[in-house]
Coordinates of C-alpha atoms (C1' of nucleotides) in Angstrom, one line a residue:
Chain A
M1 CA -2.0 -62.4 -51.9
G2 CA 0.5 -66.2 -52.1
F3 CA 3.3 -63.7 -53.5
S4 CA 6.3 -66.0 -51.6
A5 CA 7.8 -65.0 -48.7
K6 CA 11.9 -64.4 -51.9
M7 CA 9.7 -62.6 -53.7
V8 CA 8.5 -60.0 -50.8
A9 CA 12.2 -59.3 -49.5
K10 CA 13.8 -58.9 -52.9
A11 CA 9.9 -55.7 -53.2
I12 CA 11.2 -54.4 -49.6
E13 CA 14.8 -54.6 -51.0
D14 CA 13.9 -52.7 -54.0
N15 CA 11.6 -50.0 -52.8
G16 CA 12.1 -50.0 -49.0
E17 CA 9.2 -50.5 -46.6
E18 CA 7.7 -47.2 -46.0
N19 CA 7.1 -47.9 -50.1
T20 CA 4.1 -50.2 -50.2
D21 CA 2.6 -49.0 -53.8
S22 CA 6.4 -49.6 -55.5
I23 CA 5.7 -52.3 -53.2
L24 CA 2.8 -53.9 -54.6
E25 CA 3.4 -53.3 -57.7
T26 CA 7.2 -55.7 -57.7
L27 CA 5.0 -57.3 -56.5
L28 CA 2.4 -58.2 -58.9
T29 CA 4.2 -57.6 -61.5
L30 CA 6.9 -60.5 -60.8
S31 CA 3.8 -62.5 -60.2
A32 CA 3.0 -61.7 -63.2
L33 CA 5.9 -63.3 -64.6
E34 CA 6.3 -66.3 -62.8
N35 CA 2.7 -67.2 -63.3
S36 CA 4.0 -67.0 -67.1
P37 CA 3.2 -69.7 -69.3
P38 CA 6.6 -71.4 -69.3
K39 CA 7.3 -70.5 -73.0
Q40 CA 7.3 -66.4 -72.6
Q41 CA 9.5 -67.3 -68.9
H42 CA 11.5 -68.2 -70.5
V43 CA 12.0 -65.5 -73.3
D44 CA 11.5 -63.3 -69.8
T45 CA 14.5 -63.5 -68.2
D46 CA 16.7 -62.6 -71.0
D47 CA 18.8 -60.3 -68.8
S48 CA 18.6 -57.7 -72.2
F49 CA 15.8 -56.4 -69.7
S50 CA 18.3 -53.9 -67.7
D51 CA 17.9 -52.6 -71.1
Y52 CA 15.1 -51.5 -70.6
E53 CA 15.6 -47.4 -69.2
G54 CA 12.6 -46.2 -67.0
S55 CA 10.8 -49.5 -67.1
F56 CA 9.9 -50.1 -64.1
L57 CA 11.6 -54.3 -64.4
D58 CA 14.5 -52.3 -63.9
D59 CA 14.2 -54.0 -60.9
F60 CA 14.0 -56.6 -60.9
S61 CA 16.3 -57.4 -63.9
D62 CA 18.9 -59.6 -61.7
L63 CA 16.3 -61.0 -59.6
D64 CA 17.1 -64.5 -59.9
S65 CA 20.4 -66.7 -60.9
D66 CA 18.0 -68.2 -63.4
Y67 CA 17.1 -65.4 -65.2
E68 CA 20.5 -65.0 -65.7
N69 CA 21.7 -68.0 -66.7
E70 CA 19.0 -69.1 -69.1
A71 CA 19.8 -65.4 -70.6
T72 CA 23.3 -65.7 -72.0
A73 CA 22.0 -69.3 -74.0
K74 CA 19.3 -67.2 -76.0
P75 CA 19.2 -63.2 -77.0
V76 CA 16.8 -61.7 -77.5
S77 CA 15.9 -58.3 -78.0
D78 CA 14.5 -55.1 -76.2
A79 CA 11.1 -55.6 -78.4
D80 CA 11.0 -59.2 -78.6
N81 CA 10.6 -59.2 -74.5
K82 CA 8.3 -56.5 -74.3
M83 CA 6.1 -57.9 -76.6
T84 CA 6.4 -61.4 -74.8
F85 CA 5.5 -58.9 -72.1
L86 CA 2.5 -57.6 -73.4
V87 CA 0.6 -60.0 -74.4
D88 CA 1.7 -62.5 -71.0
M89 CA -0.9 -58.6 -68.7
G90 CA -3.7 -59.2 -71.7
Y91 CA -3.3 -57.5 -74.8
S92 CA -2.6 -59.4 -78.8
E93 CA 1.0 -59.2 -80.2
D94 CA -1.7 -56.9 -83.2
E95 CA -2.0 -54.3 -79.7
A96 CA 1.8 -55.4 -78.7
Y97 CA 2.7 -54.3 -81.5
A98 CA 1.4 -51.0 -82.6
A99 CA 2.6 -49.6 -79.5
I100 CA 5.5 -50.5 -80.2
E101 CA 5.9 -49.7 -83.4
R102 CA 4.3 -46.4 -82.7
C103 CA 6.0 -45.6 -79.4
G104 CA 9.3 -46.4 -79.6
V105 CA 11.2 -50.2 -78.9
H106 CA 12.4 -47.5 -75.2
S107 CA 9.8 -46.7 -74.3
S108 CA 7.8 -47.4 -70.6
I109 CA 5.7 -50.0 -70.0
A110 CA 3.5 -47.7 -68.5
E111 CA 3.8 -45.9 -72.0
L112 CA 3.0 -49.3 -73.9
T113 CA -0.4 -49.7 -71.9
D114 CA -1.1 -46.4 -71.9
F115 CA -0.9 -46.9 -76.0
I116 CA -3.0 -49.5 -76.3
S117 CA -5.5 -48.3 -73.4
A118 CA -6.4 -45.5 -75.4
A119 CA -6.5 -47.2 -78.4
Q120 CA -8.9 -48.9 -77.5
I121 CA -10.5 -46.5 -75.8
S122 CA -11.3 -44.7 -79.5
K123 CA -12.2 -48.4 -80.5
A124 CA -14.4 -48.8 -78.1
A125 CA -16.1 -45.3 -79.1
D126 CA -16.6 -47.2 -83.1
V127 CA -18.7 -49.7 -81.8
L128 CA -20.6 -48.0 -80.9
L129 CA -20.7 -45.7 -83.7
G130 CA -21.8 -48.3 -85.8
D131 CA -19.2 -51.1 -86.8
L132 CA -18.2 -51.4 -90.9
P133 CA -17.8 -55.5 -91.5
D134 CA -14.8 -54.9 -94.8
R135 CA -12.4 -54.0 -92.1
P136 CA -9.5 -56.3 -91.7
K137 CA -10.1 -56.3 -87.4
P138 CA -6.3 -56.7 -85.4
K139 CA -6.8 -59.3 -83.3
N140 CA -8.8 -59.6 -80.1
L141 CA -10.7 -56.0 -81.0
N142 CA -13.7 -54.9 -81.7
G143 CA -14.9 -53.2 -84.9
C144 CA -13.0 -50.7 -86.9
S145 CA -13.9 -48.6 -89.2
K146 CA -12.3 -48.7 -93.0
L147 CA -13.7 -45.7 -93.9
N148 CA -11.7 -44.5 -90.6
K149 CA -8.6 -44.7 -91.8
R150 CA -6.8 -41.7 -90.0
R151 CA -8.8 -41.7 -86.7
H152 CA -6.6 -45.9 -87.0
Y153 CA -3.7 -44.1 -88.1
D154 CA -1.6 -46.3 -85.1
Y155 CA -2.9 -49.8 -85.9
D156 CA -3.5 -48.9 -90.0
A157 CA 0.1 -47.4 -90.4
W158 CA 2.9 -50.5 -88.9
K159 CA 1.2 -52.4 -91.5
K160 CA 1.6 -50.6 -94.3
K161 CA 5.5 -48.9 -93.2
K162 CA 7.9 -51.4 -93.9
P163 CA 9.0 -52.9 -90.5
R164 CA 11.7 -51.2 -88.5
C165 CA 12.4 -54.4 -87.0
F166 CA 12.9 -52.3 -83.8
E167 CA 15.6 -50.4 -84.6
D168 CA 17.0 -48.2 -81.9
D169 CA 15.3 -44.7 -81.5
E170 CA 18.0 -43.6 -79.6
D171 CA 20.0 -41.1 -82.8
E172 CA 15.6 -39.6 -83.8
T173 CA 15.4 -37.7 -79.8
I174 CA 14.2 -34.5 -80.8
R175 CA 16.1 -32.0 -80.7
L176 CA 15.2 -28.2 -79.6
P177 CA 16.4 -25.9 -82.0
N178 CA 18.5 -22.1 -81.7
P179 CA 16.9 -20.4 -82.4
M180 CA 14.4 -21.4 -81.3
I181 CA 11.4 -20.0 -83.3
G182 CA 10.1 -23.7 -84.2
F183 CA 8.2 -22.7 -88.9
G184 CA 9.1 -18.5 -87.9
V185 CA 8.2 -15.9 -86.1
P186 CA 7.7 -12.8 -87.2
N187 CA 10.8 -9.5 -88.0
E188 CA 12.9 -13.2 -87.3
L189 CA 15.0 -14.2 -90.5
C190 CA 14.0 -17.7 -90.9
L191 CA 14.7 -19.9 -94.2
T192 CA 11.5 -21.0 -96.3
V193 CA 9.9 -24.4 -94.3
H194 CA 8.1 -26.2 -96.0
R195 CA 6.4 -29.5 -94.1
K196 CA 4.7 -32.2 -95.3
I197 CA 2.0 -33.1 -92.6
P198 CA 0.8 -37.5 -92.3
E199 CA -2.4 -38.3 -94.2
A200 CA -3.8 -39.5 -90.3
A201 CA -3.0 -36.1 -88.8
M202 CA -5.1 -33.7 -91.5
G203 CA -8.3 -32.3 -91.0
P204 CA -11.1 -31.8 -90.1
P205 CA -10.7 -31.0 -87.8
Y206 CA -7.0 -29.3 -87.1
F207 CA -5.8 -29.0 -83.9
Y208 CA -3.5 -27.4 -81.3
Y209 CA -1.4 -29.2 -78.7
E210 CA 0.5 -26.7 -76.5
N211 CA 3.2 -28.1 -73.6
V212 CA 6.7 -27.6 -72.6
A213 CA 9.6 -27.3 -74.7
L214 CA 11.8 -28.1 -72.4
A215 CA 10.6 -32.0 -70.6
P216 CA 12.3 -34.5 -69.7
K217 CA 14.6 -36.7 -72.9
G218 CA 11.3 -38.4 -74.9
V219 CA 9.0 -36.8 -73.6
W220 CA 8.5 -34.9 -77.2
N221 CA 8.6 -37.3 -78.8
T222 CA 6.0 -40.1 -77.4
I223 CA 4.1 -36.5 -77.3
S224 CA 5.0 -36.1 -82.0
R225 CA 3.8 -40.1 -82.2
F226 CA 0.6 -40.2 -80.6
L227 CA 0.0 -37.3 -82.7
Y228 CA -0.5 -38.5 -85.5
D229 CA 4.1 -38.2 -86.4
V230 CA 3.2 -34.5 -86.5
E231 CA 6.9 -33.0 -86.1
P232 CA 6.7 -30.2 -83.5
E233 CA 6.6 -26.5 -83.8
F234 CA 9.6 -24.4 -80.4
V235 CA 8.9 -21.9 -80.4
D236 CA 10.5 -20.0 -78.0
S237 CA 7.8 -16.2 -77.0
K238 CA 10.6 -13.9 -76.1
Y239 CA 10.1 -13.8 -80.2
F240 CA 6.7 -12.0 -79.8
C241 CA 6.6 -10.6 -75.7
A242 CA 9.8 -9.0 -73.0
A243 CA 9.3 -12.5 -71.5
A244 CA 10.9 -16.2 -72.4
R245 CA 8.0 -19.0 -72.8
K246 CA 10.0 -21.7 -74.5
R247 CA 7.2 -24.4 -75.7
G248 CA 6.4 -27.0 -78.3
Y249 CA 3.5 -26.7 -80.0
V250 CA 1.7 -29.6 -82.3
H251 CA -0.6 -28.9 -85.0
N252 CA -2.5 -29.8 -88.2
L253 CA -2.3 -26.2 -89.2
P254 CA -1.2 -24.4 -92.4
I255 CA 1.7 -22.0 -91.8
H256 CA 2.1 -20.0 -93.8
S257 CA -0.1 -16.5 -94.6
R258 CA 0.2 -15.9 -90.3
F259 CA 0.6 -12.9 -89.1
P260 CA 0.7 -11.7 -85.6
L261 CA -1.8 -9.6 -83.2
L262 CA -1.4 -5.5 -83.2
P263 CA 0.0 -3.6 -82.5
L264 CA 2.9 -5.4 -81.8
P265 CA 4.2 -5.9 -78.2
P266 CA 6.7 -4.4 -76.8
H267 CA 10.0 -7.5 -76.6
T268 CA 12.0 -5.7 -74.0
V269 CA 11.2 -5.2 -70.2
H270 CA 11.8 -1.6 -70.8
E271 CA 9.4 -0.9 -73.3
A272 CA 6.6 -3.1 -71.4
L273 CA 7.5 -1.8 -68.1
P274 CA 8.9 2.3 -68.7
L275 CA 8.3 2.5 -65.0
T276 CA 11.3 0.9 -64.4
R277 CA 14.0 2.8 -66.7
K278 CA 14.8 5.0 -64.0
W279 CA 15.8 2.3 -61.4
W280 CA 17.8 -0.7 -63.7
P281 CA 21.1 -0.5 -63.0
S282 CA 23.8 0.2 -65.4
W283 CA 25.5 -3.7 -64.4
D284 CA 21.9 -5.0 -65.1
T285 CA 21.8 -6.3 -68.6
R286 CA 18.7 -8.1 -69.2
T287 CA 16.0 -6.0 -71.7
Q288 CA 14.3 -9.3 -71.7
L289 CA 12.3 -11.2 -68.4
N290 CA 12.4 -15.3 -68.2
C291 CA 9.8 -17.5 -67.6
L292 CA 6.9 -16.2 -65.9
Q293 CA 6.6 -18.9 -63.5
T294 CA 3.4 -19.5 -61.0
C295 CA 5.2 -18.5 -58.1
I296 CA 6.5 -15.5 -57.0
G297 CA 10.2 -14.1 -55.6
S298 CA 9.6 -13.8 -51.7
A299 CA 9.4 -10.6 -50.2
R300 CA 12.3 -11.4 -48.0
L301 CA 14.5 -11.9 -50.9
T302 CA 13.7 -8.3 -51.7
D303 CA 14.7 -7.0 -48.9
R304 CA 17.3 -9.1 -48.3
I305 CA 19.0 -7.4 -51.9
R306 CA 18.5 -4.0 -50.4
K307 CA 20.2 -4.7 -47.2
A308 CA 23.0 -5.7 -49.9
L309 CA 22.7 -2.8 -52.4
E310 CA 22.3 -0.6 -49.1
D311 CA 26.1 -1.6 -47.9
Y312 CA 27.2 -0.1 -50.4
D313 CA 24.6 3.4 -51.5
G314 CA 28.5 5.7 -50.8
I315 CA 29.6 4.0 -54.0
R316 CA 29.2 3.6 -57.5
D317 CA 28.6 0.5 -58.1
P318 CA 28.6 -2.0 -55.3
P319 CA 31.3 -4.7 -55.9
L320 CA 31.0 -8.0 -58.5
H321 CA 30.0 -10.3 -55.7
V322 CA 26.9 -8.1 -54.9
Q323 CA 26.1 -7.5 -58.1
K324 CA 26.6 -11.4 -59.8
F325 CA 24.3 -11.7 -55.9
V326 CA 21.4 -9.2 -57.4
V327 CA 21.0 -10.2 -60.9
E328 CA 21.1 -14.3 -60.3
Q329 CA 18.2 -13.5 -58.0
C330 CA 16.5 -10.6 -60.4
R331 CA 16.9 -13.9 -62.8
K332 CA 15.5 -16.1 -61.0
W333 CA 12.5 -14.2 -60.1
N334 CA 11.7 -12.3 -62.9
L335 CA 12.4 -9.0 -60.4
V336 CA 12.6 -5.4 -61.7
W337 CA 12.8 -2.2 -60.3
V338 CA 11.4 -0.1 -58.4
G339 CA 13.4 2.6 -56.7
K340 CA 16.4 3.2 -55.2
N341 CA 18.1 -0.3 -54.8
K342 CA 14.8 -2.0 -55.3
V343 CA 14.3 -5.6 -56.9
A344 CA 10.4 -6.4 -57.1
P345 CA 8.4 -9.8 -58.7
L346 CA 6.1 -8.5 -61.0
E347 CA 2.3 -7.0 -60.5
P348 CA -0.8 -9.5 -61.8
D349 CA -1.3 -7.4 -64.6
E350 CA 2.2 -6.9 -65.5
V351 CA 2.0 -10.4 -66.1
E352 CA -1.8 -10.0 -67.9
M353 CA -0.1 -7.9 -70.5
L354 CA 3.1 -10.0 -71.2
L355 CA 1.2 -12.4 -71.7
G356 CA -1.4 -11.0 -74.3
F357 CA -4.8 -11.2 -71.7
P358 CA -6.8 -8.2 -71.1
K359 CA -5.8 -5.7 -67.7
N360 CA -7.6 -7.6 -64.8
H361 CA -8.7 -10.7 -67.5
T362 CA -7.8 -13.2 -64.0
R363 CA -8.4 -10.6 -60.7
G364 CA -12.0 -10.5 -58.7
G365 CA -15.1 -12.8 -57.6
G366 CA -12.7 -14.5 -55.5
I367 CA -10.0 -15.2 -57.0
S368 CA -6.7 -14.0 -54.1
R369 CA -3.3 -12.5 -55.5
T370 CA -2.0 -16.4 -55.0
D371 CA -4.2 -18.2 -57.6
R372 CA -4.1 -14.7 -60.7
Y373 CA -0.4 -16.0 -60.4
K374 CA -0.9 -19.6 -60.5
S375 CA -2.9 -19.2 -64.0
L376 CA -1.0 -16.7 -65.3
G377 CA 1.8 -18.9 -64.5
N378 CA -0.7 -22.1 -66.7
S379 CA -1.4 -19.9 -69.2
F380 CA -0.7 -19.8 -73.0
Q381 CA 0.9 -16.8 -74.0
V382 CA -1.6 -15.1 -76.9
D383 CA 0.5 -13.4 -79.0
T384 CA 2.6 -16.9 -79.8
V385 CA -0.9 -17.9 -79.8
A386 CA -2.5 -16.0 -81.7
Y387 CA 0.2 -15.9 -85.0
H388 CA -0.3 -19.6 -85.3
L389 CA -3.7 -19.4 -84.7
S390 CA -3.9 -16.5 -88.0
V391 CA -4.1 -18.9 -90.8
L392 CA -7.6 -20.2 -89.6
K393 CA -9.3 -16.5 -89.5
D394 CA -9.9 -17.1 -93.3
M395 CA -10.8 -20.5 -93.7
F396 CA -13.5 -19.4 -90.7
P397 CA -14.7 -16.0 -91.9
G398 CA -18.3 -17.2 -90.3
G399 CA -17.1 -18.3 -86.8
I400 CA -15.4 -21.0 -85.6
N401 CA -16.7 -24.7 -83.2
L402 CA -13.9 -24.8 -80.5
L403 CA -12.6 -27.8 -77.8
S404 CA -11.1 -26.0 -74.9
L405 CA -9.0 -29.0 -73.2
F406 CA -7.6 -28.0 -69.9
S407 CA -8.9 -23.7 -71.1
G408 CA -7.2 -22.3 -68.5
I409 CA -8.3 -18.6 -68.4
G410 CA -8.7 -19.2 -72.7
G411 CA -5.7 -18.1 -73.4
A412 CA -6.9 -19.5 -77.6
E413 CA -10.6 -17.7 -77.1
V414 CA -8.7 -14.9 -76.0
A415 CA -6.2 -15.5 -79.0
L416 CA -9.1 -16.7 -81.9
H417 CA -11.0 -13.2 -79.9
R418 CA -8.1 -10.9 -80.5
L419 CA -7.9 -12.5 -84.0
G420 CA -11.3 -11.0 -84.6
I421 CA -12.2 -14.8 -85.6
P422 CA -15.7 -15.1 -84.3
L423 CA -17.0 -17.8 -81.2
K424 CA -19.8 -19.7 -82.4
N425 CA -19.8 -22.6 -80.1
V426 CA -16.9 -23.3 -77.2
V427 CA -17.1 -26.3 -75.5
S428 CA -14.5 -25.7 -72.7
V429 CA -12.8 -27.7 -70.0
D430 CA -10.9 -27.1 -67.2
I431 CA -9.8 -28.3 -64.2
S432 CA -10.4 -25.6 -61.2
E433 CA -13.7 -22.8 -60.9
V434 CA -11.3 -20.3 -60.8
N435 CA -9.8 -21.0 -64.3
R436 CA -13.7 -21.3 -65.2
N437 CA -15.4 -18.4 -63.5
I438 CA -12.6 -16.4 -65.0
V439 CA -13.2 -17.5 -68.8
R440 CA -16.9 -17.5 -68.0
S441 CA -16.9 -14.5 -67.2
W442 CA -14.3 -12.4 -70.1
W443 CA -17.2 -14.9 -72.5
E444 CA -20.0 -12.0 -71.1
Q445 CA -17.4 -8.7 -70.8
T446 CA -16.3 -9.3 -74.4
N447 CA -20.2 -9.7 -75.4
Q448 CA -19.3 -13.1 -76.9
K449 CA -22.3 -13.2 -79.7
G450 CA -21.7 -17.7 -79.6
T451 CA -22.1 -19.9 -77.5
L452 CA -20.0 -21.1 -74.4
I453 CA -20.6 -24.9 -72.2
D454 CA -18.5 -25.2 -69.9
L455 CA -17.3 -28.9 -68.2
A456 CA -14.8 -29.6 -65.6
D457 CA -13.2 -32.5 -66.0
V458 CA -11.9 -34.0 -69.0
Q459 CA -12.6 -38.2 -68.4
E460 CA -15.8 -37.1 -68.7
L461 CA -15.5 -36.0 -72.2
D462 CA -16.9 -39.9 -73.4
A463 CA -17.8 -40.7 -77.1
D464 CA -21.4 -40.3 -76.1
R465 CA -21.0 -36.6 -75.1
L466 CA -19.0 -35.2 -77.5
Q467 CA -21.6 -36.8 -80.4
Y468 CA -24.5 -35.3 -78.7
Y469 CA -21.5 -32.3 -79.0
M470 CA -21.4 -32.6 -82.3
N471 CA -24.3 -33.4 -83.9
L472 CA -25.7 -29.8 -82.0
F473 CA -22.8 -27.6 -83.1
G474 CA -22.3 -29.1 -86.4
G475 CA -18.4 -30.8 -85.2
F476 CA -15.3 -29.1 -83.5
D477 CA -13.2 -27.1 -86.1
L478 CA -10.5 -26.7 -83.7
V479 CA -10.0 -29.1 -80.9
V480 CA -7.3 -27.0 -78.4
G481 CA -5.2 -27.4 -75.3
G482 CA -2.2 -27.4 -73.6
S483 CA -1.9 -30.5 -70.8
P484 CA -0.9 -30.1 -68.0
C485 CA 2.4 -29.8 -67.1
N486 CA 3.8 -30.1 -63.4
N487 CA 5.5 -33.9 -64.4
L488 CA 7.0 -32.7 -66.8
T489 CA 9.2 -28.9 -65.8
G490 CA 12.3 -28.5 -64.8
S491 CA 11.1 -26.5 -61.6
N492 CA 8.8 -29.0 -61.1
R493 CA 12.1 -30.7 -58.2
Y494 CA 9.7 -33.3 -56.5
T495 CA 7.2 -34.5 -58.9
R496 CA 9.4 -34.4 -62.3
D497 CA 7.7 -38.1 -64.1
G498 CA 7.3 -37.5 -67.1
L499 CA 4.7 -37.8 -69.1
E500 CA 3.3 -40.9 -66.8
G501 CA 3.4 -38.6 -63.9
K502 CA -0.3 -37.9 -62.0
E503 CA -1.1 -35.1 -63.9
S504 CA 0.9 -34.6 -67.5
I505 CA -0.4 -38.5 -67.9
L506 CA -4.0 -36.6 -69.2
F507 CA -2.0 -35.3 -71.9
Y508 CA -3.0 -39.1 -73.2
D509 CA -6.3 -37.9 -72.4
Y510 CA -6.1 -34.9 -75.3
F511 CA -5.0 -37.5 -77.5
R512 CA -8.0 -39.9 -76.8
I513 CA -10.6 -36.7 -76.9
L514 CA -9.1 -35.5 -80.6
D515 CA -9.0 -38.3 -82.3
L516 CA -12.9 -39.3 -81.0
V517 CA -13.6 -35.8 -82.6
K518 CA -11.8 -37.3 -85.5
C519 CA -13.6 -40.6 -85.8
I520 CA -16.9 -38.7 -85.3
A521 CA -16.2 -36.0 -88.2
T522 CA -15.4 -39.0 -90.4
K523 CA -18.3 -41.3 -89.5
T524 CA -20.8 -37.7 -90.3
E525 CA -19.1 -36.6 -93.6
Chain B
dT1 C1' -8.2 -25.6 -41.3
dT2 C1' -7.1 -22.8 -43.5
dC3 C1' -4.2 -20.2 -47.2
dA4 C1' -0.1 -17.0 -47.9
dG5 C1' 4.2 -16.2 -47.8
dT6 C1' 8.6 -18.8 -47.9
dA7 C1' 12.6 -22.4 -48.5
dT8 C1' 13.5 -26.0 -51.3
dG9 C1' 17.6 -28.8 -56.5
dA10 C1' 18.3 -31.0 -60.3
dA11 C1' 17.7 -31.9 -65.6
dG12 C1' 18.7 -30.4 -69.5
dG13 C1' 21.0 -27.6 -72.2
dT14 C1' 24.2 -23.3 -74.2
dC15 C1' 27.8 -22.3 -75.5
dA16 C1' 33.1 -20.6 -76.0
dG17 C1' 37.3 -22.8 -75.1
dA18 C1' 41.4 -26.5 -75.5
Chain C
dT1 C1' 35.0 -33.4 -81.1
dC2 C1' 34.9 -33.1 -76.0
dT3 C1' 34.8 -31.0 -71.3
dG4 C1' 32.9 -27.9 -67.7
dA5 C1' 30.9 -23.8 -66.1
dC6 C1' 27.1 -21.8 -66.2
dC7 C1' 21.9 -20.9 -67.1
dT8 C1' 16.2 -21.7 -67.1
dT9 C1' 12.6 -24.4 -65.9
dC10 C1' 3.4 -23.9 -66.9
dA11 C1' 5.9 -26.6 -59.2
dT12 C1' 6.2 -29.1 -54.4
dA13 C1' 6.7 -29.0 -49.3
dC14 C1' 6.0 -26.9 -45.2
dT15 C1' 6.3 -23.4 -41.8
dG16 C1' 3.3 -20.5 -39.5
dA17 C1' -0.1 -16.6 -38.4
dA18 C1' -5.5 -15.8 -38.7

DNA sequence: TTCAGTATGAAGGTCAGA
DNA sequence: TCTGACCTTCATACTGAA
């Protein structure tokens, strides 16, 4: 492919012989740099590349001594370097500037290019939907609607705002609140919250995005920036049920006049699982469970715990080191006491109950026990989501048109149904056939009067298809989605790669689709 | 080949004490 | 304010039985 021997040697040294993908990526990047015009090459060689945290540029910041020498001669900012690099990749200066402004100067090149791609896709839809003549167009881009100010916030806002001069945004990292009660939860004292939603975020449609709160650093900054600078609301579902579930929600819903689902679910393990009370030792001080995940504790583990306790049967309490071991494992795997010296993982129907789903919601129809745990572990906590969505009840007394992305086992649908909000038309998208079957089955069992359309892949939802559904239904009132967290959650020991991870990168499809819906809605106003 | 069961840390937060 | 101990986490890869 025309790479120099030095370049190949450097790439192998940096990535190892086995990692062919990384080697190829490094070679392509190096090649792009080498083929840059002289002016840009000069800028690119600045050693401030080494400051690109998370950027693949790190890998070759010390590539060539010439680069290092030049670095001292001409100090250039990170932002300038990234601008130049993006321009070298073929993007316009406007696009590069907007991406850096919106994503932050410390965003990786991958994040910046994702942003630009998403914006380009959204602009392409404009072309399909009809261009309007009187709006200044960013260089190298096709038409952008002047009418559609909100939709093009990402490109327009940076022109209006006072330039931030690419200041260091390290201090702007979103912090998780303590207590994690968002803009308020039932029965918890909370100062009156006022929030101003950015103009670009205002509906229609309303949107509601969810993901794990404890994501790698910077992820929520990126999510918030893409979703029109709306401040995330971090809520732990332990304020709604007997199990913790720390999640971030970005939405443009009103936050006053919320109300909880009734009856209120039990808040402690003993209330939720009364049969465990009899066997629960005093030295296990848990009153609530940790996050309900996709895997459960093994039979071998519960057997080890039983044997460890049986060794001290004649004694009132086991020694402290045994207590510590047992409680540690119980916390880790959410084990509950089901007999003398006997702990066990939760049954799937118990998980359904804790998450606010109807009993047997995930049972039957060829679904294995393992799949039930997986689907449930990936779902919403219905009471929490319903509390946020409750403000829609008075707004849509005649029913709601819902676009549900990454809908899983239908947490949003169940929440709206339990709130008594009729589901007029629902387009539900989920890659898992198992999950689609669960939602379809629930839809039929609950005698829904509306229309359910289920799709497999969010990437199939293009402008044409969205336009078709919106014409058919008269638009969507609400766009809900919790994109995959696989690459964000701390439970993932192997591929916790952040928003650029194989699955979690689908967040950008949520943004793309939401932006398209806003665009089409504005056009048809 | 499929599928259920099992073993496998690290990142990033909280919190008490100096 | 800093430090260090402690706690929690929408999971993935491997193994063996069917």
